[in-house]
Amino acid sequence: MSRLEVFAAWMIVTGTVFEAASVTPKFPLTDEQRESLETVGVALQAAGDTIIYELIEDYNLEKLGTGLFAIGNLTILQGLLRDIDDEQMTRFDMQGNAIQALGGSIILPDLLPLEKSKAEILEFYGLTIEVIGNVLHVFAGAKNLRGEDGDGDTLDLFGAWAQVLGSTMGAVGLKISLAEEEMSERIKKPTCLNNSKK
């Protein structure tokens, strides 16, 4: 655990907030502003996932799942940056969210069994909520492609804010883990010093 990993986690949170704001009808934004917010938000998430991926030294389920999160966000970003119609963009969004949902599902078993520490509980349930958010985005895209007015947008909204909640819980969990590790290191240092004096 490092401060850079926690920073990357909060980058992801910021990205999800931007993305959620872009699909929230109550926010008085123009179409251009919504598109810009979504693009920046997805880019922040992709960057955060990539940083965390690089920080994981061992090739395990967590690294694989985190890599899929990054690929999923880059897939969505590709759709946003291309000059394509709404249907194609929706397909990119669905594919990206499906890849992220797969990534999260791969990581979840690696977090078990829970030792009931605050950090682990927050990380596990936060990731679970994120995966649910990704799945809701996929269902929203499917409904929009079928031309079901309203339903898809509502699911998209719930999915976006579910990702905000989930990523925030995960980031708080990582911050708690880091604080506990740093506290443990501080406790060990005086002991080491005392032993060296002997």
Coordinates of C-alpha atoms in Angstrom, one line a residue:
M1 CA 0.0 0.0 0.0
S2 CA 1.3 3.4 -0.9
R3 CA 0.1 7.0 -0.9
L4 CA 0.3 7.0 -4.7
E5 CA -2.2 4.1 -4.8
V6 CA -4.6 6.1 -2.5
F7 CA -4.1 9.2 -4.7
A8 CA -5.0 7.0 -7.8
A9 CA -8.1 5.8 -6.0
W10 CA -9.3 9.3 -5.4
M11 CA -8.6 10.1 -9.1
I12 CA -11.0 7.4 -9.9
V13 CA -13.6 8.8 -7.5
T14 CA -13.2 12.2 -9.1
G15 CA -13.7 10.7 -12.5
T16 CA -16.9 8.9 -11.5
V17 CA -18.3 12.1 -10.0
F18 CA -17.6 13.9 -13.3
E19 CA -19.1 11.1 -15.3
A20 CA -22.2 11.0 -13.0
A21 CA -22.7 14.7 -13.3
S22 CA -22.6 14.5 -17.0
V23 CA -25.7 12.2 -17.0
T24 CA -27.7 13.9 -14.3
P25 CA -30.6 15.8 -15.9
K26 CA -31.1 18.2 -12.9
F27 CA -27.6 19.8 -13.5
P28 CA -28.0 22.8 -15.8
L29 CA -25.4 21.8 -18.4
T30 CA -25.2 22.1 -22.2
D31 CA -24.6 19.0 -24.3
E32 CA -21.0 20.1 -24.9
Q33 CA -20.4 20.5 -21.2
R34 CA -21.9 17.1 -20.5
E35 CA -19.7 15.4 -23.1
S36 CA -16.6 17.2 -21.8
L37 CA -17.3 16.2 -18.2
E38 CA -17.9 12.6 -19.3
T39 CA -14.7 12.5 -21.3
V40 CA -12.5 14.0 -18.5
G41 CA -14.2 11.7 -16.0
V42 CA -13.6 8.5 -17.9
A43 CA -10.0 9.6 -18.6
L44 CA -9.4 10.2 -14.9
Q45 CA -10.7 6.7 -14.1
A46 CA -8.5 5.1 -16.8
A47 CA -5.5 7.0 -15.5
G48 CA -6.2 6.0 -11.9
D49 CA -6.7 2.3 -12.8
T50 CA -3.5 2.3 -14.8
I51 CA -1.5 3.7 -11.9
I52 CA -2.9 1.1 -9.5
Y53 CA -2.2 -1.6 -12.1
E54 CA 1.4 -0.6 -12.3
L55 CA 1.8 -0.5 -8.5
I56 CA 0.6 -4.1 -8.1
E57 CA 3.9 -6.0 -8.2
D58 CA 2.5 -9.6 -8.3
Y59 CA 0.6 -11.0 -11.3
N60 CA -2.5 -12.0 -9.5
L61 CA -6.3 -11.7 -9.7
E62 CA -6.2 -8.1 -8.4
K63 CA -3.7 -7.0 -11.1
L64 CA -5.7 -8.8 -13.9
G65 CA -9.0 -7.2 -12.7
T66 CA -7.5 -3.8 -12.4
G67 CA -6.1 -4.1 -15.9
L68 CA -9.5 -4.9 -17.2
F69 CA -10.9 -1.8 -15.4
A70 CA -8.3 0.3 -17.2
I71 CA -9.1 -1.4 -20.6
G72 CA -12.8 -0.9 -20.0
N73 CA -12.4 2.8 -19.4
L74 CA -10.1 3.2 -22.4
T75 CA -12.8 1.5 -24.5
I76 CA -15.4 4.0 -23.4
L77 CA -12.9 6.8 -23.9
Q78 CA -12.3 5.6 -27.4
G79 CA -16.0 5.9 -28.2
L80 CA -16.2 9.4 -26.7
L81 CA -13.2 10.7 -28.7
R82 CA -14.2 9.2 -32.1
D83 CA -16.5 11.0 -34.5
I84 CA -19.3 8.3 -34.4
D85 CA -23.1 8.2 -34.1
D86 CA -25.0 7.7 -30.8
E87 CA -25.6 4.0 -31.5
Q88 CA -21.9 3.2 -32.0
M89 CA -21.0 5.3 -28.9
T90 CA -23.5 3.3 -26.9
R91 CA -21.9 0.1 -28.0
F92 CA -18.5 1.3 -27.0
D93 CA -20.0 2.3 -23.6
M94 CA -21.6 -1.1 -23.1
Q95 CA -18.4 -3.0 -24.1
G96 CA -16.3 -0.9 -21.7
N97 CA -18.7 -1.3 -18.8
A98 CA -19.0 -5.1 -19.5
I99 CA -15.2 -5.3 -19.4
Q100 CA -15.1 -3.4 -16.1
A101 CA -17.8 -5.6 -14.6
L102 CA -15.7 -8.6 -15.5
G103 CA -12.6 -7.0 -14.0
G104 CA -14.4 -6.3 -10.7
S105 CA -15.9 -9.8 -10.6
I106 CA -12.4 -11.2 -10.9
I107 CA -11.0 -9.1 -8.0
L108 CA -13.9 -9.8 -5.6
P109 CA -13.0 -13.4 -4.7
D110 CA -9.4 -12.2 -4.1
L111 CA -10.7 -9.9 -1.3
L112 CA -12.2 -12.9 0.6
P113 CA -12.4 -14.0 3.3
L114 CA -13.1 -10.7 5.0
E115 CA -11.5 -10.2 8.5
K116 CA -14.2 -7.7 9.3
S117 CA -11.8 -4.8 9.4
K118 CA -13.3 -1.5 8.3
A119 CA -10.9 -1.2 5.4
E120 CA -11.6 -4.6 4.0
I121 CA -15.4 -4.3 4.4
L122 CA -15.4 -0.9 2.6
E123 CA -13.2 -2.2 -0.2
F124 CA -15.3 -5.4 -0.7
Y125 CA -18.7 -3.8 -0.7
G126 CA -17.4 -0.7 -2.5
L127 CA -16.2 -2.9 -5.4
T128 CA -19.4 -4.9 -5.4
I129 CA -21.4 -1.6 -5.8
E130 CA -19.1 -0.5 -8.6
V131 CA -19.7 -3.8 -10.4
I132 CA -23.5 -3.3 -10.0
G133 CA -23.0 0.2 -11.5
N134 CA -21.2 -1.2 -14.5
V135 CA -23.9 -3.8 -15.1
L136 CA -26.6 -1.1 -14.8
H137 CA -24.7 0.9 -17.5
V138 CA -24.8 -2.2 -19.8
F139 CA -28.5 -2.7 -19.3
A140 CA -29.1 1.0 -19.9
G141 CA -27.2 0.8 -23.2
A142 CA -29.2 -2.3 -24.3
K143 CA -32.5 -0.5 -23.5
N144 CA -31.4 2.6 -25.4
L145 CA -30.4 0.5 -28.4
R146 CA -33.9 -1.1 -28.4
G147 CA -35.4 2.4 -28.3
E148 CA -37.0 2.2 -24.9
D149 CA -37.3 5.9 -24.0
G150 CA -36.6 6.9 -20.4
D151 CA -35.8 3.5 -18.9
G152 CA -32.2 3.4 -20.2
D153 CA -31.5 6.9 -19.1
T154 CA -32.8 6.1 -15.6
L155 CA -30.6 3.0 -15.3
D156 CA -27.6 5.0 -16.6
L157 CA -28.1 7.6 -13.9
F158 CA -28.4 4.9 -11.1
G159 CA -25.4 3.1 -12.5
A160 CA -23.3 6.3 -12.6
W161 CA -24.0 7.3 -9.0
A162 CA -23.6 3.7 -7.9
Q163 CA -20.0 3.9 -9.3
V164 CA -19.5 7.1 -7.3
L165 CA -20.6 5.5 -4.1
G166 CA -18.6 2.3 -4.7
S167 CA -15.4 4.0 -5.7
T168 CA -15.6 6.3 -2.7
M169 CA -16.1 3.4 -0.3
G170 CA -13.1 1.7 -1.9
A171 CA -10.9 4.8 -1.7
V172 CA -11.8 5.4 2.0
G173 CA -11.0 1.7 2.6
L174 CA -7.6 2.1 1.0
K175 CA -6.9 5.3 3.0
I176 CA -7.8 3.5 6.2
S177 CA -5.4 0.6 5.2
L178 CA -2.6 3.0 4.5
A179 CA -3.2 4.8 7.9
E180 CA -3.1 1.5 9.7
E181 CA 0.1 0.4 7.9
E182 CA 1.8 3.8 8.7
M183 CA 0.8 3.5 12.3
S184 CA 2.1 0.0 12.5
E185 CA 5.5 1.2 11.1
R186 CA 5.7 4.0 13.6
I187 CA 5.1 1.5 16.4
K188 CA 7.8 -0.8 15.1
K189 CA 10.5 1.9 14.8
P190 CA 11.0 2.6 18.5
T191 CA 11.2 -1.2 19.2
C192 CA 13.9 -1.5 16.5
L193 CA 15.8 1.4 18.0
N194 CA 15.6 -0.1 21.5
N195 CA 16.9 -3.4 20.3
S196 CA 19.8 -1.8 18.5
K197 CA 20.8 0.0 21.6
K198 CA 21.1 -3.3 23.5

